PDB file of C-alpha atoms and ligand atoms in Angstrom:
ATOM      1  CA  MET A   1      -4.315  49.500 104.848  1.00  0.00           C
ATOM      2  CA  HIS A   2      -7.495  47.356 105.111  1.00  0.00           C
ATOM      3  CA  LYS A   3      -9.906  49.906 106.825  1.00  0.00           C
ATOM      4  CA  VAL A   4     -12.402  46.692 108.520  1.00  0.00           C
ATOM      5  CA  ILE A   5     -15.500  47.103 110.188  1.00  0.00           C
ATOM      6  CA  TYR A   6     -15.929  44.265 112.073  1.00  0.00           C
ATOM      7  CA  ASP A   7     -19.777  43.000 112.185  1.00  0.00           C
ATOM      8  CA  THR A   8     -19.691  40.139 115.792  1.00  0.00           C
ATOM      9  CA  ASP A   9     -21.410  38.377 118.444  1.00  0.00           C
ATOM     10  CA  PRO A  10     -18.818  38.200 121.434  1.00  0.00           C
ATOM     11  CA  GLY A  11     -18.593  35.468 122.001  1.00  0.00           C
ATOM     12  CA  VAL A  12     -14.607  33.866 123.265  1.00  0.00           C
ATOM     13  CA  ASP A  13     -13.157  33.195 119.536  1.00  0.00           C
ATOM     14  CA  ASP A  14     -14.506  37.104 118.206  1.00  0.00           C
ATOM     15  CA  ALA A  15     -12.897  38.554 121.472  1.00  0.00           C
ATOM     16  CA  MET A  16      -9.489  36.887 119.858  1.00  0.00           C
ATOM     17  CA  ALA A  17     -10.021  38.437 116.329  1.00  0.00           C
ATOM     18  CA  LEU A  18     -11.157  41.704 117.936  1.00  0.00           C
ATOM     19  CA  LEU A  19      -7.302  41.915 119.652  1.00  0.00           C
ATOM     20  CA  PHE A  20      -5.940  40.928 116.510  1.00  0.00           C
ATOM     21  CA  LEU A  21      -7.708  43.412 114.321  1.00  0.00           C
ATOM     22  CA  HIS A  22      -7.287  46.178 116.667  1.00  0.00           C
ATOM     23  CA  ARG A  23      -3.481  45.017 117.065  1.00  0.00           C
ATOM     24  CA  HIS A  24      -2.674  43.987 113.725  1.00  0.00           C
ATOM     25  CA  PRO A  25      -0.338  46.794 111.536  1.00  0.00           C
ATOM     26  CA  ASP A  26      -2.032  47.052 108.493  1.00  0.00           C
ATOM     27  CA  ILE A  27      -5.548  46.898 109.802  1.00  0.00           C
ATOM     28  CA  ASP A  28      -7.408  50.372 110.445  1.00  0.00           C
ATOM     29  CA  LEU A  29     -10.662  48.973 112.500  1.00  0.00           C
ATOM     30  CA  ILE A  30     -12.933  51.699 112.154  1.00  0.00           C
ATOM     31  CA  GLY A  31     -16.100  50.068 113.480  1.00  0.00           C
ATOM     32  CA  ILE A  32     -17.369  47.249 115.487  1.00  0.00           C
ATOM     33  CA  THR A  33     -21.155  46.810 114.603  1.00  0.00           C
ATOM     34  CA  THR A  34     -22.822  43.751 117.186  1.00  0.00           C
ATOM     35  CA  VAL A  35     -25.496  41.378 116.548  1.00  0.00           C
ATOM     36  CA  PHE A  36     -26.884  38.502 118.309  1.00  0.00           C
ATOM     37  CA  GLY A  37     -25.747  34.978 118.164  1.00  0.00           C
ATOM     38  CA  ASN A  38     -23.272  33.587 121.027  1.00  0.00           C
ATOM     39  CA  ALA A  39     -25.557  35.537 123.688  1.00  0.00           C
ATOM     40  CA  SER A  40     -28.472  37.938 123.246  1.00  0.00           C
ATOM     41  CA  ILE A  41     -27.487  41.489 121.822  1.00  0.00           C
ATOM     42  CA  ASP A  42     -27.508  42.848 125.238  1.00  0.00           C
ATOM     43  CA  THR A  43     -24.861  40.683 126.157  1.00  0.00           C
ATOM     44  CA  THR A  44     -22.808  40.907 122.924  1.00  0.00           C
ATOM     45  CA  THR A  45     -23.059  44.693 122.855  1.00  0.00           C
ATOM     46  CA  ARG A  46     -22.069  44.588 126.445  1.00  0.00           C
ATOM     47  CA  ASN A  47     -18.464  42.606 125.704  1.00  0.00           C
ATOM     48  CA  ALA A  48     -17.976  43.887 123.212  1.00  0.00           C
ATOM     49  CA  LEU A  49     -17.813  47.753 125.195  1.00  0.00           C
ATOM     50  CA  PHE A  50     -15.711  45.806 127.839  1.00  0.00           C
ATOM     51  CA  LEU A  51     -13.401  44.740 125.413  1.00  0.00           C
ATOM     52  CA  LYS A  52     -12.671  48.138 124.149  1.00  0.00           C
ATOM     53  CA  ARG A  53     -12.612  49.061 127.705  1.00  0.00           C
ATOM     54  CA  GLU A  54      -9.903  46.849 128.569  1.00  0.00           C
ATOM     55  CA  TRP A  55      -8.356  47.309 125.489  1.00  0.00           C
ATOM     56  CA  GLY A  56      -8.294  50.441 124.701  1.00  0.00           C
ATOM     57  CA  ILE A  57      -9.852  50.208 120.908  1.00  0.00           C
ATOM     58  CA  SER A  58     -10.824  53.703 119.480  1.00  0.00           C
ATOM     59  CA  ALA A  59     -13.524  52.003 117.326  1.00  0.00           C
ATOM     60  CA  PRO A  60     -17.274  52.787 117.874  1.00  0.00           C
ATOM     61  CA  VAL A  61     -19.204  50.588 118.682  1.00  0.00           C
ATOM     62  CA  ALA A  62     -22.587  50.012 116.885  1.00  0.00           C
ATOM     63  CA  ARG A  63     -26.047  47.852 118.498  1.00  0.00           C
ATOM     64  CA  GLY A  64     -27.700  45.812 116.316  1.00  0.00           C
ATOM     65  CA  ALA A  65     -29.986  43.274 114.930  1.00  0.00           C
ATOM     66  CA  SER A  66     -31.665  40.506 117.870  1.00  0.00           C
ATOM     67  CA  GLN A  67     -33.576  38.929 116.159  1.00  0.00           C
ATOM     68  CA  THR A  68     -33.440  36.866 112.664  1.00  0.00           C
ATOM     69  CA  ILE A  69     -34.017  38.803 109.117  1.00  0.00           C
ATOM     70  CA  ASP A  70     -37.336  37.124 109.115  1.00  0.00           C
ATOM     71  CA  PRO A  71     -39.392  37.296 112.609  1.00  0.00           C
ATOM     72  CA  ASP A  72     -41.427  34.415 112.962  1.00  0.00           C
ATOM     73  CA  ARG A  73     -38.064  32.300 111.895  1.00  0.00           C
ATOM     74  CA  GLN A  74     -37.980  29.985 115.781  1.00  0.00           C
ATOM     75  CA  ASP A  75     -35.700  31.473 118.219  1.00  0.00           C
ATOM     76  CA  ILE A  76     -32.771  28.981 119.102  1.00  0.00           C
ATOM     77  CA  GLY A  77     -31.376  30.375 122.009  1.00  0.00           C
ATOM     78  CA  TRP A  78     -27.953  31.116 123.327  1.00  0.00           C
ATOM     79  CA  PRO A  79     -24.826  28.126 123.483  1.00  0.00           C
ATOM     80  CA  THR A  80     -24.529  29.230 126.844  1.00  0.00           C
ATOM     81  CA  PHE A  81     -21.906  25.558 127.587  1.00  0.00           C
ATOM     82  CA  ILE A  82     -19.570  27.009 125.000  1.00  0.00           C
ATOM     83  CA  HIS A  83     -19.168  30.907 125.711  1.00  0.00           C
ATOM     84  CA  GLY A  84     -20.286  30.781 128.757  1.00  0.00           C
ATOM     85  CA  ASP A  85     -23.476  32.751 130.609  1.00  0.00           C
ATOM     86  CA  ASP A  86     -21.670  35.693 130.031  1.00  0.00           C
ATOM     87  CA  GLY A  87     -20.792  35.382 126.445  1.00  0.00           C
ATOM     88  CA  LEU A  88     -17.051  35.709 127.621  1.00  0.00           C
ATOM     89  CA  GLY A  89     -16.343  31.984 129.337  1.00  0.00           C
ATOM     90  CA  ASN A  90     -17.860  33.059 132.562  1.00  0.00           C
ATOM     91  CA  ILE A  91     -15.309  35.663 134.247  1.00  0.00           C
ATOM     92  CA  GLY A  92     -17.496  38.564 135.950  1.00  0.00           C
ATOM     93  CA  VAL A  93     -18.031  40.931 133.201  1.00  0.00           C
ATOM     94  CA  PRO A  94     -19.350  43.701 134.980  1.00  0.00           C
ATOM     95  CA  GLU A  95     -23.369  44.026 134.478  1.00  0.00           C
ATOM     96  CA  THR A  96     -23.034  47.470 132.801  1.00  0.00           C
ATOM     97  CA  ILE A  97     -19.731  49.024 130.852  1.00  0.00           C
ATOM     98  CA  ASP A  98     -19.629  53.256 131.246  1.00  0.00           C
ATOM     99  CA  LEU A  99     -18.690  53.745 127.639  1.00  0.00           C
ATOM    100  CA  PRO A 100     -21.425  54.902 125.199  1.00  0.00           C
ATOM    101  CA  GLU A 101     -22.880  53.203 122.470  1.00  0.00           C
ATOM    102  CA  ASP A 102     -22.584  54.756 118.891  1.00  0.00           C
ATOM    103  CA  GLY A 103     -26.142  56.080 118.281  1.00  0.00           C
ATOM    104  CA  ARG A 104     -26.706  54.873 115.261  1.00  0.00           C
ATOM    105  CA  SER A 105     -27.730  50.720 114.250  1.00  0.00           C
ATOM    106  CA  ALA A 106     -25.285  48.206 113.396  1.00  0.00           C
ATOM    107  CA  HIS A 107     -27.134  48.326 109.571  1.00  0.00           C
ATOM    108  CA  ARG A 108     -26.992  52.543 109.761  1.00  0.00           C
ATOM    109  CA  PHE A 109     -23.418  52.528 111.014  1.00  0.00           C
ATOM    110  CA  ILE A 110     -22.543  50.131 108.476  1.00  0.00           C
ATOM    111  CA  ILE A 111     -24.507  52.269 105.158  1.00  0.00           C
ATOM    112  CA  ASP A 112     -23.261  54.812 106.322  1.00  0.00           C
ATOM    113  CA  THR A 113     -19.244  54.470 106.480  1.00  0.00           C
ATOM    114  CA  VAL A 114     -19.097  52.475 103.493  1.00  0.00           C
ATOM    115  CA  ARG A 115     -20.541  55.824 101.393  1.00  0.00           C
ATOM    116  CA  ALA A 116     -18.036  57.193 103.689  1.00  0.00           C
ATOM    117  CA  HIS A 117     -15.472  55.594 102.417  1.00  0.00           C
ATOM    118  CA  PRO A 118     -16.419  54.237  98.661  1.00  0.00           C
ATOM    119  CA  GLY A 119     -14.005  51.531  97.696  1.00  0.00           C
ATOM    120  CA  GLU A 120     -12.613  50.710 100.868  1.00  0.00           C
ATOM    121  CA  VAL A 121     -13.714  48.915 103.639  1.00  0.00           C
ATOM    122  CA  THR A 122     -13.659  45.593 104.367  1.00  0.00           C
ATOM    123  CA  LEU A 123     -16.670  43.837 106.487  1.00  0.00           C
ATOM    124  CA  VAL A 124     -15.335  40.896 108.261  1.00  0.00           C
ATOM    125  CA  ALA A 125     -18.500  39.314 110.199  1.00  0.00           C
ATOM    126  CA  VAL A 126     -18.225  36.483 111.986  1.00  0.00           C
ATOM    127  CA  GLY A 127     -22.014  36.758 113.805  1.00  0.00           C
ATOM    128  CA  ARG A 128     -25.241  35.629 111.770  1.00  0.00           C
ATOM    129  CA  MET A 129     -25.403  37.817 108.845  1.00  0.00           C
ATOM    130  CA  THR A 130     -28.146  39.924 109.826  1.00  0.00           C
ATOM    131  CA  ASN A 131     -26.793  42.810 109.883  1.00  0.00           C
ATOM    132  CA  LEU A 132     -25.302  42.887 106.959  1.00  0.00           C
ATOM    133  CA  ALA A 133     -28.441  41.776 105.032  1.00  0.00           C
ATOM    134  CA  LEU A 134     -30.198  44.549 106.834  1.00  0.00           C
ATOM    135  CA  ALA A 135     -27.809  46.856 105.672  1.00  0.00           C
ATOM    136  CA  LEU A 136     -28.386  45.451 101.965  1.00  0.00           C
ATOM    137  CA  ARG A 137     -31.905  45.786 102.041  1.00  0.00           C
ATOM    138  CA  GLU A 138     -31.713  49.488 103.345  1.00  0.00           C
ATOM    139  CA  ASP A 139     -29.196  50.224 100.771  1.00  0.00           C
ATOM    140  CA  PRO A 140     -28.579  47.816  97.866  1.00  0.00           C
ATOM    141  CA  ASP A 141     -25.971  50.793  96.275  1.00  0.00           C
ATOM    142  CA  ILE A 142     -23.345  49.901  98.850  1.00  0.00           C
ATOM    143  CA  ILE A 143     -23.108  46.514  97.188  1.00  0.00           C
ATOM    144  CA  GLY A 144     -21.016  48.527  94.413  1.00  0.00           C
ATOM    145  CA  LEU A 145     -19.301  50.337  97.636  1.00  0.00           C
ATOM    146  CA  VAL A 146     -17.302  47.947  99.629  1.00  0.00           C
ATOM    147  CA  ARG A 147     -13.817  46.033  99.192  1.00  0.00           C
ATOM    148  CA  GLN A 148     -14.813  42.907  99.878  1.00  0.00           C
ATOM    149  CA  VAL A 149     -16.790  40.821 102.501  1.00  0.00           C
ATOM    150  CA  VAL A 150     -14.817  38.239 104.402  1.00  0.00           C
ATOM    151  CA  VAL A 151     -17.798  35.882 106.232  1.00  0.00           C
ATOM    152  CA  MET A 152     -16.489  32.779 109.183  1.00  0.00           C
ATOM    153  CA  GLY A 153     -19.742  30.694 108.567  1.00  0.00           C
ATOM    154  CA  GLY A 154     -20.792  27.335 106.562  1.00  0.00           C
ATOM    155  CA  ALA A 155     -19.223  23.944 106.355  1.00  0.00           C
ATOM    156  CA  PHE A 156     -19.285  23.030 102.424  1.00  0.00           C
ATOM    157  CA  ASP A 157     -17.240  19.762 102.565  1.00  0.00           C
ATOM    158  CA  VAL A 158     -17.684  18.897 106.213  1.00  0.00           C
ATOM    159  CA  SER A 159     -20.038  18.495 108.683  1.00  0.00           C
ATOM    160  CA  GLY A 160     -21.779  21.169 110.020  1.00  0.00           C
ATOM    161  CA  ASN A 161     -21.297  22.374 114.156  1.00  0.00           C
ATOM    162  CA  VAL A 162     -25.201  23.259 115.040  1.00  0.00           C
ATOM    163  CA  THR A 163     -26.328  20.146 113.145  1.00  0.00           C
ATOM    164  CA  PRO A 164     -24.428  17.728 110.891  1.00  0.00           C
ATOM    165  CA  ALA A 165     -25.548  19.832 107.744  1.00  0.00           C
ATOM    166  CA  ALA A 166     -25.347  23.670 109.430  1.00  0.00           C
ATOM    167  CA  GLU A 167     -22.286  25.903 110.971  1.00  0.00           C
ATOM    168  CA  ALA A 168     -23.371  27.924 113.752  1.00  0.00           C
ATOM    169  CA  ASN A 169     -23.211  31.368 112.452  1.00  0.00           C
ATOM    170  CA  ILE A 170     -25.853  30.559 109.156  1.00  0.00           C
ATOM    171  CA  HIS A 171     -27.897  28.561 111.219  1.00  0.00           C
ATOM    172  CA  GLY A 172     -28.350  30.827 113.155  1.00  0.00           C
ATOM    173  CA  ASP A 173     -30.094  33.219 110.553  1.00  0.00           C
ATOM    174  CA  PRO A 174     -29.915  31.118 107.092  1.00  0.00           C
ATOM    175  CA  GLU A 175     -32.347  33.805 105.214  1.00  0.00           C
ATOM    176  CA  ALA A 176     -29.439  36.421 106.187  1.00  0.00           C
ATOM    177  CA  ALA A 177     -26.744  34.645 104.835  1.00  0.00           C
ATOM    178  CA  ASP A 178     -28.711  34.072 101.450  1.00  0.00           C
ATOM    179  CA  LEU A 179     -29.231  37.378 100.816  1.00  0.00           C
ATOM    180  CA  VAL A 180     -25.474  38.188 101.408  1.00  0.00           C
ATOM    181  CA  PHE A 181     -24.474  35.340  99.651  1.00  0.00           C
ATOM    182  CA  THR A 182     -25.521  35.559  96.609  1.00  0.00           C
ATOM    183  CA  ALA A 183     -25.581  39.730  95.643  1.00  0.00           C
ATOM    184  CA  PRO A 184     -22.796  41.004  93.534  1.00  0.00           C
ATOM    185  CA  TRP A 185     -20.456  41.792  95.429  1.00  0.00           C
ATOM    186  CA  LYS A 186     -16.800  40.103  96.558  1.00  0.00           C
ATOM    187  CA  VAL A 187     -17.814  37.332  99.228  1.00  0.00           C
ATOM    188  CA  VAL A 188     -15.118  35.184 100.826  1.00  0.00           C
ATOM    189  CA  ILE A 189     -16.256  32.706 102.814  1.00  0.00           C
ATOM    190  CA  VAL A 190     -13.949  30.960 105.701  1.00  0.00           C
ATOM    191  CA  GLY A 191     -15.828  27.632 107.161  1.00  0.00           C
ATOM    192  CA  LEU A 192     -15.536  24.814 109.303  1.00  0.00           C
ATOM    193  CA  ASP A 193     -13.314  23.317 106.496  1.00  0.00           C
ATOM    194  CA  VAL A 194     -10.482  25.828 107.570  1.00  0.00           C
ATOM    195  CA  THR A 195     -11.287  27.042 110.975  1.00  0.00           C
ATOM    196  CA  MET A 196     -11.696  22.871 112.322  1.00  0.00           C
ATOM    197  CA  LYS A 197      -8.209  22.426 111.275  1.00  0.00           C
ATOM    198  CA  THR A 198      -6.643  25.840 113.039  1.00  0.00           C
ATOM    199  CA  MET A 199      -6.479  24.960 117.174  1.00  0.00           C
ATOM    200  CA  MET A 200      -4.477  26.694 119.039  1.00  0.00           C
ATOM    201  CA  THR A 201      -3.019  25.431 121.960  1.00  0.00           C
ATOM    202  CA  ARG A 202      -3.355  26.325 125.566  1.00  0.00           C
ATOM    203  CA  ASP A 203      -0.136  26.100 125.757  1.00  0.00           C
ATOM    204  CA  PHE A 204       0.536  28.637 122.916  1.00  0.00           C
ATOM    205  CA  LEU A 205      -1.883  31.039 124.142  1.00  0.00           C
ATOM    206  CA  ALA A 206      -0.184  30.717 127.785  1.00  0.00           C
ATOM    207  CA  GLU A 207       3.148  31.332 125.706  1.00  0.00           C
ATOM    208  CA  MET A 208       1.568  34.092 124.066  1.00  0.00           C
ATOM    209  CA  ALA A 209       0.171  35.621 127.850  1.00  0.00           C
ATOM    210  CA  ALA A 210       3.718  35.061 129.351  1.00  0.00           C
ATOM    211  CA  SER A 211       5.129  37.865 126.819  1.00  0.00           C
ATOM    212  CA  GLY A 212       3.503  40.020 130.345  1.00  0.00           C
ATOM    213  CA  ARG A 213       0.639  41.268 127.686  1.00  0.00           C
ATOM    214  CA  ALA A 214      -2.433  42.411 130.127  1.00  0.00           C
ATOM    215  CA  ASP A 215      -4.252  42.278 126.808  1.00  0.00           C
ATOM    216  CA  ILE A 216      -3.131  38.642 126.301  1.00  0.00           C
ATOM    217  CA  LYS A 217      -3.827  37.851 129.561  1.00  0.00           C
ATOM    218  CA  LEU A 218      -7.306  38.596 129.458  1.00  0.00           C
ATOM    219  CA  LEU A 219      -8.108  36.874 126.206  1.00  0.00           C
ATOM    220  CA  ALA A 220      -6.155  34.013 128.226  1.00  0.00           C
ATOM    221  CA  ASN A 221      -8.155  34.317 130.759  1.00  0.00           C
ATOM    222  CA  VAL A 222     -11.742  34.571 128.971  1.00  0.00           C
ATOM    223  CA  SER A 223     -10.197  31.918 126.613  1.00  0.00           C
ATOM    224  CA  GLN A 224     -10.476  28.711 129.316  1.00  0.00           C
ATOM    225  CA  PHE A 225     -13.710  27.404 129.235  1.00  0.00           C
ATOM    226  CA  TYR A 226     -13.632  27.713 125.516  1.00  0.00           C
ATOM    227  CA  ILE A 227     -10.906  25.026 125.777  1.00  0.00           C
ATOM    228  CA  ASP A 228     -12.271  23.045 128.690  1.00  0.00           C
ATOM    229  CA  PHE A 229     -15.494  22.857 126.249  1.00  0.00           C
ATOM    230  CA  TYR A 230     -13.692  21.413 123.267  1.00  0.00           C
ATOM    231  CA  LYS A 231     -11.954  19.173 125.482  1.00  0.00           C
ATOM    232  CA  ASP A 232     -14.318  17.948 126.961  1.00  0.00           C
ATOM    233  CA  ARG A 233     -17.151  17.711 124.210  1.00  0.00           C
ATOM    234  CA  ALA A 234     -15.314  17.135 121.346  1.00  0.00           C
ATOM    235  CA  GLY A 235     -11.299  15.812 122.579  1.00  0.00           C
ATOM    236  CA  ARG A 236     -10.023  18.146 121.062  1.00  0.00           C
ATOM    237  CA  GLU A 237      -6.525  19.669 123.112  1.00  0.00           C
ATOM    238  CA  GLY A 238      -7.246  23.589 122.429  1.00  0.00           C
ATOM    239  CA  MET A 239      -9.777  25.869 120.576  1.00  0.00           C
ATOM    240  CA  ALA A 240     -10.808  26.653 116.764  1.00  0.00           C
ATOM    241  CA  VAL A 241     -10.443  30.084 116.620  1.00  0.00           C
ATOM    242  CA  HIS A 242     -12.527  30.630 113.971  1.00  0.00           C
ATOM    243  CA  ASP A 243     -13.199  34.056 113.604  1.00  0.00           C
ATOM    244  CA  SER A 244      -9.851  34.412 113.842  1.00  0.00           C
ATOM    245  CA  CYS A 245      -9.000  33.301 110.408  1.00  0.00           C
ATOM    246  CA  ALA A 246     -11.141  35.389 109.114  1.00  0.00           C
ATOM    247  CA  GLY A 247      -8.941  38.296 110.165  1.00  0.00           C
ATOM    248  CA  VAL A 248      -5.808  36.405 108.984  1.00  0.00           C
ATOM    249  CA  TYR A 249      -7.697  36.122 105.854  1.00  0.00           C
ATOM    250  CA  VAL A 250      -7.887  40.040 104.979  1.00  0.00           C
ATOM    251  CA  VAL A 251      -3.884  40.468 105.574  1.00  0.00           C
ATOM    252  CA  ALA A 252      -2.837  36.887 104.246  1.00  0.00           C
ATOM    253  CA  PRO A 253      -5.348  35.439 101.743  1.00  0.00           C
ATOM    254  CA  GLU A 254      -2.149  33.423 100.848  1.00  0.00           C
ATOM    255  CA  LEU A 255      -2.501  31.203 103.987  1.00  0.00           C
ATOM    256  CA  PHE A 256      -5.788  29.844 102.416  1.00  0.00           C
ATOM    257  CA  ALA A 257      -7.239  27.450  99.181  1.00  0.00           C
ATOM    258  CA  THR A 258     -10.004  28.716  97.976  1.00  0.00           C
ATOM    259  CA  ARG A 259     -13.023  27.365  95.161  1.00  0.00           C
ATOM    260  CA  SER A 260     -14.837  29.665  93.430  1.00  0.00           C
ATOM    261  CA  GLY A 261     -18.446  29.351  92.111  1.00  0.00           C
ATOM    262  CA  GLY A 262     -21.791  30.658  93.410  1.00  0.00           C
ATOM    263  CA  VAL A 263     -23.298  29.784  96.898  1.00  0.00           C
ATOM    264  CA  ARG A 264     -26.928  29.310  98.355  1.00  0.00           C
ATOM    265  CA  VAL A 265     -27.463  28.180 101.647  1.00  0.00           C
ATOM    266  CA  VAL A 266     -30.650  26.114 102.975  1.00  0.00           C
ATOM    267  CA  CYS A 267     -33.321  27.943 104.161  1.00  0.00           C
ATOM    268  CA  GLY A 268     -35.850  25.319 105.951  1.00  0.00           C
ATOM    269  CA  GLY A 269     -36.143  21.547 106.207  1.00  0.00           C
ATOM    270  CA  ILE A 270     -33.869  19.384 107.741  1.00  0.00           C
ATOM    271  CA  ALA A 271     -30.716  20.839 106.677  1.00  0.00           C
ATOM    272  CA  ASP A 272     -31.466  24.162 107.393  1.00  0.00           C
ATOM    273  CA  GLY A 273     -28.792  26.393 106.856  1.00  0.00           C
ATOM    274  CA  GLN A 274     -26.809  24.275 105.321  1.00  0.00           C
ATOM    275  CA  THR A 275     -24.057  26.264 102.385  1.00  0.00           C
ATOM    276  CA  ILE A 276     -24.246  24.762  99.312  1.00  0.00           C
ATOM    277  CA  GLN A 277     -21.402  25.817  96.789  1.00  0.00           C
ATOM    278  CA  LYS A 278     -21.009  25.137  92.969  1.00  0.00           C
ATOM    279  CA  ALA A 279     -18.113  25.043  91.916  1.00  0.00           C
ATOM    280  CA  GLU A 280     -17.343  27.094  88.255  1.00  0.00           C
ATOM    281  CA  ASP A 281     -15.990  24.239  86.807  1.00  0.00           C
ATOM    282  CA  ARG A 282     -19.147  21.739  87.100  1.00  0.00           C
ATOM    283  CA  HIS A 283     -21.488  21.855  85.076  1.00  0.00           C
ATOM    284  CA  PHE A 284     -25.213  21.009  86.198  1.00  0.00           C
ATOM    285  CA  GLY A 285     -28.839  20.913  84.790  1.00  0.00           C
ATOM    286  CA  PRO A 286     -30.936  24.477  85.503  1.00  0.00           C
ATOM    287  CA  SER A 287     -29.899  25.334  89.730  1.00  0.00           C
ATOM    288  CA  ALA A 288     -31.058  27.374  91.728  1.00  0.00           C
ATOM    289  CA  TRP A 289     -27.641  28.432  91.117  1.00  0.00           C
ATOM    290  CA  ASP A 290     -27.926  29.299  87.774  1.00  0.00           C
ATOM    291  CA  GLY A 291     -26.674  33.337  87.417  1.00  0.00           C
ATOM    292  CA  LEU A 292     -25.414  33.413  90.686  1.00  0.00           C
ATOM    293  CA  PRO A 293     -22.065  35.970  91.524  1.00  0.00           C
ATOM    294  CA  SER A 294     -19.139  33.386  92.319  1.00  0.00           C
ATOM    295  CA  GLN A 295     -17.820  34.265  95.037  1.00  0.00           C
ATOM    296  CA  LEU A 296     -14.782  32.714  97.055  1.00  0.00           C
ATOM    297  CA  VAL A 297     -14.781  29.552  99.655  1.00  0.00           C
ATOM    298  CA  CYS A 298     -12.148  28.195 101.710  1.00  0.00           C
ATOM    299  CA  THR A 299     -10.999  24.615 101.538  1.00  0.00           C
ATOM    300  CA  ASP A 300      -7.618  24.721 103.073  1.00  0.00           C
ATOM    301  CA  VAL A 301      -5.675  26.328 105.181  1.00  0.00           C
ATOM    302  CA  GLN A 302      -1.935  26.266 106.599  1.00  0.00           C
ATOM    303  CA  PRO A 303      -3.160  26.724 110.894  1.00  0.00           C
ATOM    304  CA  GLU A 304       0.650  27.046 111.356  1.00  0.00           C
ATOM    305  CA  GLY A 305       0.790  30.082 109.185  1.00  0.00           C
ATOM    306  CA  VAL A 306      -1.828  31.833 110.818  1.00  0.00           C
ATOM    307  CA  LEU A 307      -1.448  30.812 114.318  1.00  0.00           C
ATOM    308  CA  ASN A 308       1.903  32.799 113.297  1.00  0.00           C
ATOM    309  CA  VAL A 309       0.431  35.186 112.381  1.00  0.00           C
ATOM    310  CA  ILE A 310      -2.165  35.747 115.161  1.00  0.00           C
ATOM    311  CA  ARG A 311       1.071  35.923 117.102  1.00  0.00           C
ATOM    312  CA  ALA A 312       2.787  37.683 116.189  1.00  0.00           C
ATOM    313  CA  ALA A 313      -0.018  40.563 115.606  1.00  0.00           C
ATOM    314  CA  LEU A 314      -0.866  39.836 119.160  1.00  0.00           C
ATOM    315  CA  VAL A 315       2.480  39.930 121.140  1.00  0.00           C
ATOM    316  CA  ASP A 316       4.344  42.637 118.710  1.00  0.00           C
ATOM    317  CA  GLY A 317       1.557  44.170 117.001  1.00  0.00           C
ATOM    318  CA  LYS A 318       3.708  43.470 113.782  1.00  0.00           C
ATOM    319  CA  ARG A 319       3.283  41.489 110.769  1.00  0.00           C
ATOM    320  CA  LEU A 320       5.864  38.343 109.873  1.00  0.00           C
TER     321      LEU A 320
HETATM  322  C1  BDR B 401     -19.142  30.797 115.320  1.00  0.00           C
HETATM  323  O1  BDR B 401     -19.714  30.170 115.792  1.00  0.00           O
HETATM  324  C2  BDR B 401     -19.710  31.258 117.176  1.00  0.00           C
HETATM  325  O2  BDR B 401     -19.823  30.378 117.883  1.00  0.00           O
HETATM  326  C3  BDR B 401     -17.871  31.308 116.640  1.00  0.00           C
HETATM  327  O3  BDR B 401     -17.836  32.668 117.541  1.00  0.00           O
HETATM  328  C4  BDR B 401     -18.091  31.698 115.311  1.00  0.00           C
HETATM  329  O4  BDR B 401     -18.082  32.437 115.484  1.00  0.00           O
HETATM  330  C5  BDR B 401     -18.257  29.495 114.794  1.00  0.00           C
HETATM  331  O5  BDR B 401     -19.101  28.270 114.181  1.00  0.00           O
HETATM  332 CA1   CA B 402     -18.656  34.684 115.803  1.00  0.00          CA
END
């Protein structure tokens, strides 16, 4: 059983990953922490509460960061053209949800929960890395207490999606990501190298919804705007299930090929937010990668396997 705290900015693909984590029988979802990114912190937190209510999720929701860890960083706004004005595909989420938030900030919730379950908690982080970086800064001892950190973010051997250099979650708070990747805890990075290969078609989603489950019907409804974006802007059939890839890694790491080595994030300049790994078997002169902990970067994936694991969890609540 994997105890998971899900750090998220819902977000359409975040919603699918939330349902996956909620439904997978080997995952014990013990907390949802929100971060700004796909929308403002008010909207992403409202969306987390909405999905919690609709899907009957028991895990508490703790509100997280509303700005980058460096407060002087320029605000880059929200990608409403991808996730909709409401962050959930413009389905008309109610303005407010009558459910309480956990009273703690997200980073405090992470610290308390990790300390309550030493060595057991997996952090699945699929938004900007701000909450994790704040937790590290406030209580560095959690480094030795977390089981692993699985991140959706970055672009290593492929181009970015916000700029040619950078992927959205990392570009949204590069300093925070650099802190998270260079800390000596186990980090697995599931970036665009694999998520852009893992496309779910409209038909695949419709077939899952045809199972009759109301939770999948809501997910399919939420996802249409996002699928339209991929078709209109990128000419792709279906949507990249970015954040679900991180969830699937937790239960089925064998579906991913990985490379070990230290990871840094470019902070500032034209490549702001670029993620760069120094592979363990490469040798260079002195560099900013010297002495870093070795982290795992996903370099390849079996997309059909990932989609099957998602379908099995969503439709049957069972692993294949
Ligand atoms: C990531 O950015 C967000 O828009 C998505 O939810 C995903 O986490 C993909 O680059
Ligand atoms: Ca996300």
